[in-house]
Coordinates of C-alpha atoms in Angstrom, one line a residue:
M826 CA 156.7 47.9 111.5
L827 CA 157.9 51.4 110.4
S828 CA 157.1 54.5 112.4
V829 CA 155.0 57.1 111.1
A830 CA 157.7 59.3 110.6
E831 CA 159.8 56.4 107.9
A832 CA 156.2 56.1 106.4
H833 CA 155.9 59.5 105.7
S834 CA 159.6 59.6 104.1
V835 CA 159.3 57.0 102.1
V836 CA 156.2 58.0 100.7
L837 CA 157.2 61.1 99.9
N838 CA 160.0 59.6 98.1
H839 CA 158.2 57.8 95.6
L840 CA 156.1 61.3 94.3
L841 CA 154.3 61.6 90.6
V842 CA 156.4 62.6 87.7
T843 CA 153.7 65.2 86.9
P844 CA 153.8 67.2 83.3
A845 CA 153.2 70.5 82.8
E846 CA 149.8 71.6 80.6
P847 CA 148.8 74.8 79.3
I848 CA 145.4 75.6 79.5
P849 CA 143.3 79.3 79.6
L850 CA 142.9 81.4 82.7
P851 CA 138.9 81.1 82.8
Q852 CA 140.2 77.0 83.7
A853 CA 143.1 77.8 85.8
A854 CA 141.4 78.3 89.4
G855 CA 143.3 76.0 91.8
R856 CA 145.8 74.3 89.4
V857 CA 149.2 74.3 90.6
L858 CA 151.6 77.0 88.5
R859 CA 154.4 75.8 86.4
E860 CA 155.7 78.9 85.4
P861 CA 156.1 82.1 87.6
L862 CA 154.2 84.6 87.1
T863 CA 156.0 88.0 86.6
A864 CA 154.7 92.1 86.1
D865 CA 154.9 93.2 82.2
R866 CA 154.8 96.5 83.4
D867 CA 155.5 98.3 86.2
L868 CA 152.6 98.4 89.1
P869 CA 150.8 100.6 88.6
P870 CA 152.2 101.1 85.7
F871 CA 151.5 105.3 86.3
N872 CA 150.5 108.1 88.9
R873 CA 146.9 106.7 89.7
V874 CA 145.1 108.7 91.8
S875 CA 143.8 107.3 94.6
M876 CA 141.4 109.7 95.7
D877 CA 138.5 111.8 93.8
G878 CA 139.2 115.2 94.2
I879 CA 140.9 118.3 92.3
A880 CA 144.9 117.6 91.3
I881 CA 146.7 120.9 91.6
Q882 CA 151.1 121.6 92.0
Y883 CA 151.8 121.6 96.0
A884 CA 154.1 124.6 95.0
A885 CA 151.0 126.6 95.1
F886 CA 149.7 125.5 97.7
E887 CA 152.6 125.9 99.4
T888 CA 152.6 130.1 98.6
G889 CA 149.6 130.5 100.9
Q890 CA 146.7 129.1 97.8
R891 CA 144.0 128.2 98.2
Q892 CA 141.4 128.9 96.1
F893 CA 141.9 126.8 92.3
R894 CA 139.7 127.3 89.3
V895 CA 138.7 124.4 87.5
A896 CA 140.3 123.3 84.6
G897 CA 138.9 120.2 83.2
T898 CA 138.4 116.5 83.9
Q899 CA 140.8 113.6 84.0
F900 CA 138.6 110.3 84.0
A901 CA 140.2 106.8 84.5
G902 CA 140.4 105.5 81.6
Q903 CA 141.7 108.2 80.1
P904 CA 145.3 109.6 78.3
A905 CA 146.7 111.9 80.9
Q906 CA 145.6 115.9 80.8
T907 CA 148.4 118.9 81.1
L908 CA 147.3 121.2 83.6
T909 CA 149.2 124.4 82.0
N910 CA 148.2 126.9 84.3
E911 CA 149.7 126.0 87.7
T912 CA 147.6 128.2 89.5
A913 CA 144.3 126.1 88.1
C914 CA 144.0 122.3 88.9
L915 CA 142.1 119.6 87.2
E916 CA 139.1 117.3 89.4
V917 CA 140.6 113.7 88.8
M918 CA 138.6 110.8 89.6
T919 CA 140.2 107.4 91.4
G920 CA 142.3 105.4 89.2
A921 CA 142.9 107.8 86.5
M922 CA 146.5 108.5 85.5
L923 CA 147.6 112.2 87.3
P924 CA 147.0 114.6 85.4
T925 CA 151.0 116.1 83.8
G926 CA 151.6 119.1 85.9
T927 CA 150.0 118.2 89.1
D928 CA 151.5 116.2 91.9
T929 CA 149.0 116.3 94.9
V930 CA 145.8 115.2 95.3
I931 CA 143.0 117.1 97.4
R932 CA 139.5 114.5 98.3
Y933 CA 136.4 116.1 97.8
E934 CA 135.3 115.6 101.0
D935 CA 138.6 118.4 101.7
L936 CA 136.7 121.4 99.3
Q937 CA 134.2 123.4 98.4
I938 CA 133.6 123.3 94.8
T939 CA 131.4 126.6 93.5
D940 CA 131.6 128.4 89.8
G941 CA 134.0 126.4 89.1
L942 CA 136.2 127.7 92.2
A943 CA 137.7 125.0 94.3
E944 CA 138.5 126.6 97.4
I945 CA 140.5 124.0 99.7
R946 CA 138.9 123.9 103.4
I947 CA 142.3 122.0 105.1
D948 CA 145.6 123.2 106.2
A949 CA 146.7 120.1 106.4
V950 CA 147.7 118.9 103.1
Q951 CA 151.6 117.1 102.0
A952 CA 153.2 116.9 98.9
G953 CA 152.4 113.9 96.6
Q954 CA 149.2 113.0 98.9
N955 CA 146.2 110.4 97.4
V956 CA 149.0 109.9 94.7
H957 CA 149.6 106.1 94.3
H958 CA 153.4 106.1 92.8
R959 CA 154.5 104.1 89.0
A960 CA 155.9 101.0 89.9
T961 CA 155.5 101.4 93.7
D962 CA 154.2 98.6 94.2
R963 CA 156.2 95.8 92.0
K964 CA 159.0 97.1 88.8
Q965 CA 159.0 95.3 85.6
N966 CA 159.8 91.8 85.0
E967 CA 159.6 91.3 88.8
E968 CA 158.1 88.0 90.1
L969 CA 155.4 87.9 91.7
V970 CA 153.8 84.8 92.4
P971 CA 156.0 81.9 92.7
I972 CA 155.9 78.4 90.7
G973 CA 154.6 75.3 93.2
T974 CA 151.9 77.7 94.2
R975 CA 148.3 77.0 93.8
L976 CA 145.7 79.3 92.0
G977 CA 143.4 80.6 94.7
P978 CA 141.2 84.8 93.4
P979 CA 144.3 86.9 94.4
E980 CA 146.6 84.4 92.1
M981 CA 144.0 84.6 89.6
A982 CA 143.4 88.2 89.7
V983 CA 147.0 88.5 88.7
A984 CA 147.6 86.9 86.4
A985 CA 144.9 87.9 84.4
S986 CA 146.1 92.1 85.6
V987 CA 149.9 90.6 83.5
G988 CA 147.8 89.0 80.5
K989 CA 148.3 85.2 80.9
A990 CA 145.4 84.3 79.0
T991 CA 146.9 80.8 79.1
I992 CA 148.7 79.6 81.7
L993 CA 151.3 77.0 82.8
V994 CA 149.9 74.3 85.8
S995 CA 150.6 71.0 86.9
K996 CA 148.6 68.4 85.2
R997 CA 146.1 66.5 87.3
P998 CA 147.3 63.2 87.6
K999 CA 144.4 60.0 87.0
I1000 CA 144.1 58.3 90.1
A1001 CA 142.1 55.0 90.3
L1002 CA 140.2 55.0 93.5
I1003 CA 139.3 50.9 94.5
S1004 CA 136.6 49.0 97.3
T1005 CA 136.9 45.9 97.5
G1006 CA 135.3 43.2 99.7
D1007 CA 131.5 41.3 98.9
E1008 CA 130.4 42.7 101.9
L1009 CA 130.2 46.6 99.6
V1010 CA 127.4 47.4 97.1
D1011 CA 127.2 50.5 95.7
V1012 CA 125.4 53.5 96.9
S1013 CA 122.5 53.6 95.1
E1014 CA 121.2 49.4 96.2
T1015 CA 119.1 48.4 99.1
P1016 CA 122.3 46.3 101.5
E1017 CA 121.3 42.5 102.9
P1018 CA 121.8 42.4 106.7
Y1019 CA 125.4 40.9 105.9
Q1020 CA 126.4 44.1 103.8
I1021 CA 127.3 47.6 103.4
R1022 CA 127.4 50.6 101.0
R1023 CA 130.7 51.4 99.6
S1024 CA 131.5 55.1 101.2
N1025 CA 135.6 54.9 101.4
T1026 CA 136.1 55.7 97.7
Y1027 CA 133.8 58.9 98.0
L1028 CA 135.9 60.0 101.1
L1029 CA 138.8 59.5 98.7
Q1030 CA 137.3 60.8 96.1
T1031 CA 136.4 64.2 98.0
V1032 CA 139.9 64.7 99.1
L1033 CA 141.7 63.5 96.2
Q1034 CA 139.9 65.9 93.7
A1035 CA 139.9 68.9 95.9
A1036 CA 143.5 68.6 95.8
G1037 CA 144.2 68.3 92.3
A1038 CA 143.5 64.6 90.9
E1039 CA 141.9 63.4 88.5
T1040 CA 139.8 60.0 89.9
T1041 CA 137.2 58.0 88.7
L1042 CA 135.7 55.2 91.1
L1043 CA 135.8 51.1 90.6
H1044 CA 135.2 48.1 93.0
L1045 CA 137.0 44.5 93.0
P1046 CA 135.3 41.4 94.4
D1047 CA 137.2 39.2 96.9
D1048 CA 138.7 37.1 94.3
A1049 CA 142.4 37.2 93.9
D1050 CA 142.1 36.2 89.8
T1051 CA 140.0 38.5 89.2
M1052 CA 141.6 41.1 90.7
E1053 CA 145.1 40.5 88.9
T1054 CA 143.4 40.8 85.7
A1055 CA 141.0 43.5 86.4
L1056 CA 144.3 45.7 88.2
K1057 CA 147.0 44.7 85.2
T1058 CA 144.9 46.5 83.2
V1059 CA 144.6 49.8 85.7
L1060 CA 147.7 50.0 86.3
Q1061 CA 147.6 50.7 82.2
E1062 CA 145.8 52.9 82.6
Y1063 CA 146.4 55.7 85.5
D1064 CA 149.4 56.7 87.6
A1065 CA 148.4 55.6 90.8
L1066 CA 146.2 53.3 92.5
V1067 CA 144.9 53.6 95.6
L1068 CA 142.6 50.7 97.5
S1069 CA 141.2 50.5 100.7
G1070 CA 140.6 47.0 102.0
G1071 CA 142.5 44.0 101.3
V1072 CA 145.8 44.9 102.9
S1073 CA 145.5 43.4 106.7
A1074 CA 145.5 39.6 107.6
G1075 CA 142.9 37.7 106.5
K1076 CA 142.2 35.1 104.4
A1077 CA 140.8 37.2 101.8
D1078 CA 143.2 40.0 101.7
F1079 CA 144.6 39.3 98.9
V1080 CA 146.3 43.3 97.4
P1081 CA 149.9 42.5 98.8
N1082 CA 149.9 39.4 96.6
V1083 CA 148.4 40.2 94.0
M1084 CA 150.3 43.6 93.1
E1085 CA 153.7 41.3 93.6
R1086 CA 152.7 39.8 91.2
L1087 CA 151.4 42.3 89.0
G1088 CA 155.4 44.5 89.2
V1089 CA 154.8 46.4 92.0
R1090 CA 156.9 46.0 94.9
Q1091 CA 156.2 46.6 98.1
R1092 CA 158.1 49.3 100.5
F1093 CA 156.2 49.0 103.2
H1094 CA 153.4 46.9 105.1
Q1095 CA 152.5 48.1 108.6
V1096 CA 153.0 51.0 110.6
A1097 CA 153.0 51.8 114.0
Q1098 CA 150.1 53.6 114.6
R1099 CA 146.9 53.7 115.1
P1100 CA 144.3 53.5 113.3
G1101 CA 145.5 52.7 109.9
K1102 CA 148.5 49.8 111.4
P1103 CA 147.9 47.9 108.0
L1104 CA 148.6 50.6 105.6
W1105 CA 150.4 49.1 102.2
F1106 CA 152.8 51.2 100.0
G1107 CA 154.1 50.1 96.8
A1108 CA 155.5 51.1 93.9
S1109 CA 156.6 50.0 90.3
D1110 CA 160.0 50.6 87.9
E1111 CA 158.1 52.7 85.8
G1112 CA 156.9 55.1 88.0
K1113 CA 153.3 53.8 89.2
V1114 CA 152.7 54.6 92.9
V1115 CA 150.0 52.2 94.7
F1116 CA 148.4 52.6 98.3
G1117 CA 146.9 49.9 100.0
L1118 CA 144.6 51.7 102.3
P1119 CA 142.5 49.6 105.6
G1120 CA 139.4 49.0 104.8
N1121 CA 137.9 50.3 108.1
P1122 CA 136.2 54.2 107.1
V1123 CA 138.5 56.1 110.7
S1124 CA 141.8 54.2 109.5
T1125 CA 141.1 54.9 105.7
F1126 CA 140.3 59.0 106.3
L1127 CA 143.4 59.4 109.0
C1128 CA 145.6 57.5 105.7
A1129 CA 143.9 59.8 103.8
Y1130 CA 145.5 63.1 105.4
R1131 CA 148.7 61.5 107.1
Y1132 CA 150.2 60.3 104.1
L1133 CA 148.0 60.3 100.7
L1134 CA 147.1 64.2 100.9
P1135 CA 150.9 64.7 101.1
W1136 CA 152.1 62.8 98.9
L1137 CA 149.9 64.2 96.0
K1138 CA 150.2 67.9 96.5
A1139 CA 154.0 67.4 96.6
S1140 CA 153.5 65.6 93.2
L1141 CA 151.8 68.9 92.0
G1142 CA 154.8 70.6 93.6
L1143 CA 153.2 72.0 96.0
P1144 CA 155.2 72.6 99.3
V1145 CA 154.7 69.6 102.3
L1146 CA 153.6 72.3 105.3
P1147 CA 154.1 70.8 108.8
P1148 CA 150.8 70.5 110.5
S1149 CA 149.2 73.0 113.1
V1150 CA 149.4 72.4 116.7
A1151 CA 146.9 73.1 119.5
R1152 CA 146.9 72.1 123.0
L1153 CA 144.4 68.6 124.5
A1154 CA 141.2 70.1 126.2
R1155 CA 141.4 67.2 128.7
S1156 CA 144.1 64.4 130.0
V1157 CA 144.0 61.4 127.2
S1158 CA 145.8 57.9 128.0
F1159 CA 146.9 55.1 125.7
P1160 CA 149.1 52.1 127.2
P1161 CA 150.1 50.6 123.6
Q1162 CA 153.5 51.7 122.1
L1163 CA 152.5 53.5 119.1
T1164 CA 151.6 56.2 117.3
Y1165 CA 148.2 57.7 117.9
F1166 CA 146.1 59.8 115.9
L1167 CA 143.0 61.0 118.4
P1168 CA 139.9 62.3 116.7
V1169 CA 139.5 65.9 117.9
R1170 CA 137.4 68.8 117.6
L1171 CA 139.0 71.3 117.6
S1172 CA 138.5 75.8 119.6
V1173 CA 140.0 78.7 120.3
S1174 CA 140.3 79.5 123.7
P1175 CA 139.5 83.2 124.8
D1176 CA 142.8 84.2 124.4
G1177 CA 143.7 82.6 121.3
I1178 CA 145.2 79.1 122.4
G1179 CA 143.9 76.4 119.6
L1180 CA 142.7 73.4 122.4
A1181 CA 141.3 69.7 120.8
A1182 CA 138.9 68.3 122.3
P1183 CA 139.0 64.4 122.1
L1184 CA 136.3 62.5 121.3
P1185 CA 134.5 59.2 122.3
G1186 CA 134.1 56.6 119.3
S1187 CA 133.3 53.1 119.2
G1188 CA 136.7 52.3 117.1
S1189 CA 138.3 52.4 113.5
A1190 CA 134.5 51.3 111.8
D1191 CA 133.1 54.8 113.5
Y1192 CA 132.2 57.0 110.4
A1193 CA 129.6 59.3 112.7
N1194 CA 132.2 59.7 114.6
L1195 CA 133.8 62.3 111.9
L1196 CA 130.6 64.2 111.9
Q1197 CA 132.2 66.4 114.8
C1198 CA 135.9 65.4 114.0
D1199 CA 137.6 68.4 113.1
G1200 CA 141.5 66.9 112.3
F1201 CA 143.4 64.0 114.4
M1202 CA 145.9 64.9 116.8
E1203 CA 149.5 62.8 116.6
L1204 CA 150.5 61.6 120.4
P1205 CA 153.9 59.6 120.2
P1206 CA 154.4 56.1 120.5
E1207 CA 156.8 56.3 123.3
R1208 CA 154.1 57.6 126.0
A1209 CA 151.6 56.3 127.8
E1210 CA 149.9 59.3 129.2
F1211 CA 148.8 63.1 128.3
S1212 CA 148.1 65.8 130.5
E1213 CA 145.7 68.3 129.6
G1214 CA 147.5 72.1 127.7
E1215 CA 150.4 70.0 126.3
A1216 CA 150.7 70.7 122.3
F1217 CA 150.9 68.3 119.8
P1218 CA 150.8 68.3 115.9
V1219 CA 147.0 68.1 114.5
Y1220 CA 145.9 66.6 110.8
T1221 CA 143.2 69.2 109.9
F1222 CA 140.4 68.3 107.9
R1223 CA 137.5 71.4 107.7

């Protein structure tokens, strides 16, 4: 039985080889970048006016001149005009090119313009003010967004600004999400007293699709031969399989043996943790990856966020970031020598400290408890008592 850290390491040593694909920019939101985005020209590409007002030569102001005859107007989207009379000015709009022959912008709020004569009403004027100078943000060919970045709103705007009509991203891996068990019926059916509706795969689909996977929901009965026949085909068609149930020590838990017969070698079975101790993980020589998650809902939830999600992100080229940290809001006891993933509700104290309040629950089948839960706090196995105010990692899902 592996420790949590050991199991995490094994999982991350079996990443998918995810190819890159070019797609139209409007379809790229949320995808993972596989090429650097670089500035195709200086940013800004010209001396840009940053306030509505007038553009002047500062030297004229410096000599004491305060009234300037308006010689024209420079709008955004027009080529730069030229101020030929250094004692005059040009009206300028935000975003326009700074007119040639000017170097300073006085905003309208500091002016009075009467009959085409602009009078500067303040003395505190700095040379070059209200001008966003060329290349002050980035220079041409400078990297703006590195490979391995998820494309959110700022990155999409940058991609558009540098002309990336088509962009190279990680291809979405195809993952089959497979529920197992004769006690499970479809969500549209009315279960008998001895049955329950399938729900774990909907949880997994929500987690993995949001992270960038293409998923399909399947279901298999508790029959080893049927399972083997179906999974043989599924292994050929998908990059990875995530099974829910069938990995414990019961007489109907066939997943480990079926996977072995299909050429998926077990990398570990059981992790010293609660919930989720029966977690199974395997990989084939062809690079296919299989997760066998315990069927209890809270165990599935925990394993999805602690192992499956970091694995998917890393496979897509994203960095694996450390979890956040919070302080226990009250003391907790957990005598077993297992890593304990404690469901918690998060809040922030008035002085800005993250707090984690333990939630009561009725075990790893208690889905309803997760509605109030923001994440799992990871408590180490070498201790039984955890005091209020101590800080530990928290894996969040809100």
